[in-house]
Amino acid sequence: MNERLSDALYGLGWSTVKRLPEPVAVRLGRTIADSVWKRRGKGVLRLEANLARVAPDAGPERLSELSRAGMRSYLRYWMESFRLPAWSDARIRDGFEPDGLHHLTDGLAAGKGVILALPHLGNWDLAGAWVTRDLGVPFTTVAERLRPETLYDRFVAYREGLGMEVLPHTGGSAFGTLARRLRAGGLVCLVADRDLSASGVEVEFFGDTARMPAGPAILAQQTGAPLLPVTLWFDSTPVMKGRVHPPVEVPGAGDRAERTSLMTQALADAFAEGIADHPEDWHMLQRLWLDDLEPREST
């Protein structure tokens, strides 16, 4: 019943919110965010606990402010995502201003493909749509399988409509497909600040140990594609901002596991830099650090 309800609510969002005038959608998102924040449910409490690690010197009042701003940012992501299919190409192009774009365009020009790795910051769907519209570059990504299957299908159809090729996270064939796309000179974009396999790489993240996926670093080693961290954030304008960071270097020494560990740590450091600058735009409402995970998740 809960799965069917979730599917119905997301369907309502995509069918209804995209028809609203933009100022109305913005106000609605903020109203919903404030209402959810006041209820202090599990997601809000987890977000606040995660933000306490990001801002360890923040007192209760500051943490409360950050979590409220975080929920507003999270609902901005959803309201924009519901509306993205109805946005014109011009609106999408005008909705994002990235810095450091030459790292991406130079990498694509070299013909070895490019891997973009992002944390759950800002609106990664808008950034992806901008790449397909402004740069005219399609790309391949991976999506977590959601329940029910109809909800996963909605997300796949939504992202494919924005110009993305979407592969399921489970099933075992995603890595090989990503490698083939890169060897053909293509672009791969991966949200990579939370490991879904419980077999990722342990990294130091805001002073404690977390686990992040090894895939981006392994793909870079196997294909020669540059691995570029990307961080995104909102400000007081309707235009999202972003930064394409310099490539993560492949270490010249060590075995694959050692190189993967060092590269994933470099990714985590770049993510931490962006998150520390804009903590309210980090939409991490799940447990991340090993000390916070259930025992069955950390074995």
Tab-separated table of C-alpha atoms in Angstrom:
chain	number	residue	atom	x	y	z
A	1	MET	CA	0.000	0.000	0.000
A	2	ASN	CA	2.821	2.440	0.881
A	3	GLU	CA	4.585	1.657	-2.396
A	4	ARG	CA	1.430	2.280	-4.427
A	5	LEU	CA	0.849	5.513	-2.532
A	6	SER	CA	4.409	6.689	-3.253
A	7	ASP	CA	3.973	5.916	-6.936
A	8	ALA	CA	0.669	7.798	-7.045
A	9	LEU	CA	2.112	10.850	-5.273
A	10	TYR	CA	5.104	11.084	-7.599
A	11	GLY	CA	2.792	10.681	-10.570
A	12	LEU	CA	0.630	13.507	-9.236
A	13	GLY	CA	3.697	15.691	-8.841
A	14	TRP	CA	4.875	15.190	-12.417
A	15	SER	CA	1.401	15.667	-13.860
A	16	THR	CA	0.305	18.641	-11.731
A	17	VAL	CA	3.291	20.636	-10.482
A	18	LYS	CA	4.751	21.093	-13.962
A	19	ARG	CA	1.608	23.011	-14.938
A	20	LEU	CA	1.877	25.546	-12.129
A	21	PRO	CA	3.280	29.039	-12.740
A	22	GLU	CA	6.841	29.118	-11.487
A	23	PRO	CA	6.250	31.552	-8.575
A	24	VAL	CA	3.375	29.370	-7.372
A	25	ALA	CA	5.543	26.238	-7.563
A	26	VAL	CA	8.315	27.971	-5.607
A	27	ARG	CA	5.926	29.036	-2.846
A	28	LEU	CA	4.332	25.597	-2.730
A	29	GLY	CA	7.700	23.905	-2.377
A	30	ARG	CA	8.709	26.195	0.468
A	31	THR	CA	5.379	25.669	2.244
A	32	ILE	CA	5.707	21.883	2.018
A	33	ALA	CA	9.331	22.025	3.180
A	34	ASP	CA	8.482	24.102	6.245
A	35	SER	CA	5.581	21.816	7.119
A	36	VAL	CA	7.726	18.683	6.869
A	37	TRP	CA	10.528	20.328	8.837
A	38	LYS	CA	8.192	21.270	11.687
A	39	ARG	CA	7.027	17.653	12.035
A	40	ARG	CA	10.587	16.547	12.850
A	41	GLY	CA	10.223	13.170	11.162
A	42	LYS	CA	12.979	10.614	10.578
A	43	GLY	CA	14.257	12.272	7.417
A	44	VAL	CA	14.574	15.695	9.032
A	45	LEU	CA	16.275	14.279	12.118
A	46	ARG	CA	18.729	12.310	9.960
A	47	LEU	CA	19.473	15.387	7.842
A	48	GLU	CA	20.155	17.379	10.993
A	49	ALA	CA	22.427	14.648	12.392
A	50	ASN	CA	24.375	14.579	9.126
A	51	LEU	CA	24.667	18.359	9.104
A	52	ALA	CA	26.017	18.227	12.658
A	53	ARG	CA	29.017	16.354	11.256
A	54	VAL	CA	29.445	18.855	8.442
A	55	ALA	CA	29.224	21.827	10.830
A	56	PRO	CA	30.562	20.460	14.154
A	57	ASP	CA	30.787	23.913	15.734
A	58	ALA	CA	27.135	24.723	15.046
A	59	GLY	CA	24.926	25.004	18.107
A	60	PRO	CA	21.313	23.781	18.269
A	61	GLU	CA	19.917	27.014	16.850
A	62	ARG	CA	22.308	27.017	13.894
A	63	LEU	CA	21.638	23.328	13.205
A	64	SER	CA	17.929	24.019	13.249
A	65	GLU	CA	18.419	26.831	10.737
A	66	LEU	CA	20.539	24.590	8.523
A	67	SER	CA	18.056	21.718	8.548
A	68	ARG	CA	15.179	24.067	7.715
A	69	ALA	CA	17.172	25.566	4.845
A	70	GLY	CA	18.118	22.022	3.844
A	71	MET	CA	14.497	20.934	3.565
A	72	ARG	CA	13.704	24.034	1.503
A	73	SER	CA	16.610	23.188	-0.794
A	74	TYR	CA	15.438	19.570	-1.025
A	75	LEU	CA	11.920	20.620	-1.981
A	76	ARG	CA	13.353	23.089	-4.499
A	77	TYR	CA	15.073	20.116	-6.092
A	78	TRP	CA	11.796	18.197	-6.284
A	79	MET	CA	9.688	21.101	-7.523
A	80	GLU	CA	12.227	21.868	-10.250
A	81	SER	CA	12.498	18.203	-11.166
A	82	PHE	CA	8.743	17.854	-11.492
A	83	ARG	CA	8.766	20.891	-13.779
A	84	LEU	CA	11.874	20.109	-15.852
A	85	PRO	CA	9.977	18.122	-18.530
A	86	ALA	CA	7.893	21.224	-19.237
A	87	TRP	CA	10.808	23.669	-19.310
A	88	SER	CA	11.931	24.966	-22.671
A	89	ASP	CA	15.501	24.393	-23.827
A	90	ALA	CA	16.160	28.084	-23.217
A	91	ARG	CA	14.849	27.882	-19.647
A	92	ILE	CA	17.099	24.905	-18.929
A	93	ARG	CA	20.143	26.609	-20.465
A	94	ASP	CA	19.464	29.755	-18.435
A	95	GLY	CA	18.911	27.782	-15.224
A	96	PHE	CA	22.509	26.701	-14.593
A	97	GLU	CA	25.876	28.494	-14.479
A	98	PRO	CA	28.869	26.160	-14.099
A	99	ASP	CA	32.445	27.215	-13.421
A	100	GLY	CA	35.416	25.153	-14.582
A	101	LEU	CA	33.534	23.847	-17.605
A	102	HIS	CA	36.765	23.609	-19.594
A	103	HIS	CA	37.712	20.497	-17.611
A	104	LEU	CA	34.692	18.764	-19.130
A	105	THR	CA	34.963	20.119	-22.667
A	106	ASP	CA	38.718	19.489	-22.829
A	107	GLY	CA	38.187	15.960	-21.610
A	108	LEU	CA	35.529	15.245	-24.216
A	109	ALA	CA	37.717	16.739	-26.952
A	110	ALA	CA	40.503	14.323	-26.012
A	111	GLY	CA	38.244	11.450	-27.093
A	112	LYS	CA	38.709	9.167	-24.087
A	113	GLY	CA	35.343	9.873	-22.527
A	114	VAL	CA	34.716	11.700	-19.251
A	115	ILE	CA	33.360	10.593	-15.865
A	116	LEU	CA	31.505	13.219	-13.817
A	117	ALA	CA	30.996	12.285	-10.146
A	118	LEU	CA	28.613	14.285	-7.971
A	119	PRO	CA	27.328	14.255	-4.396
A	120	HIS	CA	23.645	14.776	-3.587
A	121	LEU	CA	24.090	18.554	-3.859
A	122	GLY	CA	21.692	20.952	-5.550
A	123	ASN	CA	19.749	19.605	-8.539
A	124	TRP	CA	21.809	17.041	-10.431
A	125	ASP	CA	18.926	16.412	-12.843
A	126	LEU	CA	18.945	20.069	-13.901
A	127	ALA	CA	22.731	19.943	-14.359
A	128	GLY	CA	22.312	16.845	-16.522
A	129	ALA	CA	19.571	18.423	-18.596
A	130	TRP	CA	21.795	21.484	-19.067
A	131	VAL	CA	24.602	19.273	-20.404
A	132	THR	CA	22.292	17.689	-22.974
A	133	ARG	CA	20.797	21.054	-24.016
A	134	ASP	CA	23.611	23.587	-23.775
A	135	LEU	CA	26.520	21.323	-24.707
A	136	GLY	CA	24.448	18.968	-26.852
A	137	VAL	CA	26.125	15.984	-25.194
A	138	PRO	CA	24.072	12.914	-24.209
A	139	PHE	CA	25.316	10.837	-21.300
A	140	THR	CA	24.814	7.613	-19.405
A	141	THR	CA	23.965	7.339	-15.724
A	142	VAL	CA	22.909	4.725	-13.194
A	143	ALA	CA	19.741	4.771	-11.090
A	144	GLU	CA	18.885	2.902	-7.925
A	145	ARG	CA	16.024	0.478	-8.439
A	146	LEU	CA	13.021	1.843	-6.559
A	147	ARG	CA	9.940	0.067	-5.313
A	148	PRO	CA	7.413	-0.341	-6.697
A	149	GLU	CA	8.767	-1.054	-10.186
A	150	THR	CA	6.298	1.448	-11.639
A	151	LEU	CA	7.971	4.218	-9.637
A	152	TYR	CA	11.400	3.216	-10.973
A	153	ASP	CA	9.922	3.224	-14.476
A	154	ARG	CA	8.657	6.785	-13.903
A	155	PHE	CA	12.151	7.952	-12.971
A	156	VAL	CA	13.723	6.217	-15.950
A	157	ALA	CA	11.187	7.722	-18.350
A	158	TYR	CA	11.644	11.154	-16.771
A	159	ARG	CA	15.438	11.103	-17.083
A	160	GLU	CA	15.407	9.581	-20.548
A	161	GLY	CA	13.094	12.420	-21.566
A	162	LEU	CA	15.837	14.825	-20.487
A	163	GLY	CA	18.366	13.117	-22.764
A	164	MET	CA	19.971	10.615	-20.396
A	165	GLU	CA	20.600	6.922	-20.877
A	166	VAL	CA	19.652	5.287	-17.557
A	167	LEU	CA	21.017	1.925	-16.399
A	168	PRO	CA	19.756	0.033	-13.330
A	169	HIS	CA	22.165	-0.110	-10.402
A	170	THR	CA	21.459	-3.789	-9.833
A	171	GLY	CA	21.769	-6.594	-12.361
A	172	GLY	CA	25.530	-6.651	-12.922
A	173	SER	CA	25.715	-5.239	-16.449
A	174	ALA	CA	25.902	-1.503	-15.685
A	175	PHE	CA	29.686	-1.348	-15.208
A	176	GLY	CA	30.444	-2.989	-18.545
A	177	THR	CA	28.046	-0.679	-20.378
A	178	LEU	CA	29.561	2.385	-18.721
A	179	ALA	CA	33.059	1.257	-19.723
A	180	ARG	CA	31.953	0.779	-23.338
A	181	ARG	CA	30.391	4.245	-23.436
A	182	LEU	CA	33.615	5.781	-22.130
A	183	ARG	CA	35.838	3.903	-24.578
A	184	ALA	CA	33.635	5.271	-27.357
A	185	GLY	CA	34.375	8.818	-26.117
A	186	GLY	CA	31.087	9.242	-24.276
A	187	LEU	CA	30.104	10.942	-21.036
A	188	VAL	CA	29.160	9.131	-17.824
A	189	CYS	CA	27.602	10.933	-14.838
A	190	LEU	CA	27.365	9.237	-11.431
A	191	VAL	CA	26.014	10.378	-8.072
A	192	ALA	CA	28.778	8.992	-5.878
A	193	ASP	CA	28.650	10.126	-2.251
A	194	ARG	CA	26.724	7.114	-0.899
A	195	ASP	CA	27.596	3.475	-1.447
A	196	LEU	CA	24.567	1.293	-2.188
A	197	SER	CA	26.443	-2.002	-2.272
A	198	ALA	CA	27.958	-2.081	1.253
A	199	SER	CA	31.227	-3.037	-0.502
A	200	GLY	CA	32.559	0.381	-1.416
A	201	VAL	CA	35.708	2.203	-0.387
A	202	GLU	CA	36.158	3.551	3.118
A	203	VAL	CA	37.055	7.248	3.135
A	204	GLU	CA	37.590	9.936	5.722
A	205	PHE	CA	34.691	12.327	5.413
A	206	PHE	CA	34.270	15.266	7.767
A	207	GLY	CA	36.491	13.619	10.351
A	208	ASP	CA	34.957	10.165	10.398
A	209	THR	CA	34.723	7.073	8.203
A	210	ALA	CA	32.141	6.706	5.458
A	211	ARG	CA	31.901	4.365	2.505
A	212	MET	CA	31.678	5.590	-1.091
A	213	PRO	CA	31.368	3.648	-4.348
A	214	ALA	CA	34.527	2.420	-6.038
A	215	GLY	CA	33.031	2.490	-9.529
A	216	PRO	CA	34.101	5.984	-10.644
A	217	ALA	CA	37.753	5.383	-9.761
A	218	ILE	CA	37.834	1.907	-11.301
A	219	LEU	CA	36.215	3.152	-14.503
A	220	ALA	CA	38.826	5.908	-14.787
A	221	GLN	CA	41.657	3.394	-14.355
A	222	GLN	CA	40.276	0.879	-16.835
A	223	THR	CA	39.287	3.304	-19.594
A	224	GLY	CA	41.684	6.247	-19.262
A	225	ALA	CA	38.730	8.653	-18.981
A	226	PRO	CA	39.349	11.632	-16.679
A	227	LEU	CA	37.396	11.574	-13.411
A	228	LEU	CA	35.961	15.018	-12.625
A	229	PRO	CA	34.239	15.851	-9.329
A	230	VAL	CA	31.287	18.246	-9.667
A	231	THR	CA	29.619	20.254	-6.911
A	232	LEU	CA	26.356	22.195	-7.216
A	233	TRP	CA	24.553	24.740	-5.083
A	234	PHE	CA	21.633	27.137	-4.981
A	235	ASP	CA	21.708	30.806	-4.075
A	236	SER	CA	19.004	33.447	-3.792
A	237	THR	CA	18.475	33.495	-7.580
A	238	PRO	CA	16.552	31.019	-9.769
A	239	VAL	CA	19.880	30.029	-11.374
A	240	MET	CA	21.750	27.052	-9.903
A	241	LYS	CA	25.515	27.389	-9.667
A	242	GLY	CA	28.141	24.678	-10.033
A	243	ARG	CA	31.813	23.860	-10.286
A	244	VAL	CA	33.607	21.243	-12.358
A	245	HIS	CA	36.723	20.423	-10.334
A	246	PRO	CA	40.098	19.461	-11.847
A	247	PRO	CA	40.592	15.792	-12.705
A	248	VAL	CA	41.355	13.265	-9.990
A	249	GLU	CA	44.759	11.900	-10.896
A	250	VAL	CA	45.387	8.160	-11.224
A	251	PRO	CA	48.295	7.335	-8.852
A	252	GLY	CA	51.396	6.074	-10.553
A	253	ALA	CA	52.144	3.428	-7.932
A	254	GLY	CA	50.237	0.793	-6.010
A	255	ASP	CA	47.859	-1.982	-7.034
A	256	ARG	CA	44.314	-1.344	-8.253
A	257	ALA	CA	42.813	-1.440	-4.770
A	258	GLU	CA	45.343	1.095	-3.478
A	259	ARG	CA	44.839	3.403	-6.447
A	260	THR	CA	41.071	3.117	-6.103
A	261	SER	CA	41.251	3.989	-2.420
A	262	LEU	CA	43.356	7.095	-3.051
A	263	MET	CA	41.167	8.286	-5.925
A	264	THR	CA	37.943	7.761	-3.993
A	265	GLN	CA	39.395	9.708	-1.084
A	266	ALA	CA	40.235	12.549	-3.479
A	267	LEU	CA	36.614	12.490	-4.661
A	268	ALA	CA	35.392	12.585	-1.070
A	269	ASP	CA	37.653	15.570	-0.361
A	270	ALA	CA	36.230	17.483	-3.345
A	271	PHE	CA	32.690	16.616	-2.268
A	272	ALA	CA	33.454	17.749	1.284
A	273	GLU	CA	34.733	21.084	-0.001
A	274	GLY	CA	31.480	21.748	-1.857
A	275	ILE	CA	29.290	20.492	0.972
A	276	ALA	CA	31.116	22.563	3.598
A	277	ASP	CA	30.595	25.682	1.469
A	278	HIS	CA	26.884	24.939	0.943
A	279	PRO	CA	25.721	22.492	3.634
A	280	GLU	CA	22.066	23.410	3.252
A	281	ASP	CA	22.107	22.098	-0.333
A	282	TRP	CA	23.336	18.601	0.601
A	283	HIS	CA	20.268	16.386	0.364
A	284	MET	CA	21.477	13.488	2.484
A	285	LEU	CA	18.486	12.243	4.438
A	286	GLN	CA	19.956	8.755	4.889
A	287	ARG	CA	22.630	7.288	7.156
A	288	LEU	CA	26.079	7.644	5.628
A	289	TRP	CA	28.880	7.299	8.201
A	290	LEU	CA	29.784	3.798	9.321
A	291	ASP	CA	29.161	4.668	12.988
A	292	ASP	CA	25.568	5.546	12.067
A	293	LEU	CA	24.779	2.465	9.995
A	294	GLU	CA	22.804	-0.461	11.301
A	295	PRO	CA	25.048	-3.435	12.204
A	296	ARG	CA	23.681	-5.470	9.299
A	297	GLU	CA	24.657	-2.683	6.871
A	298	SER	CA	28.256	-2.381	8.041
A	299	THR	CA	29.229	-6.062	7.905
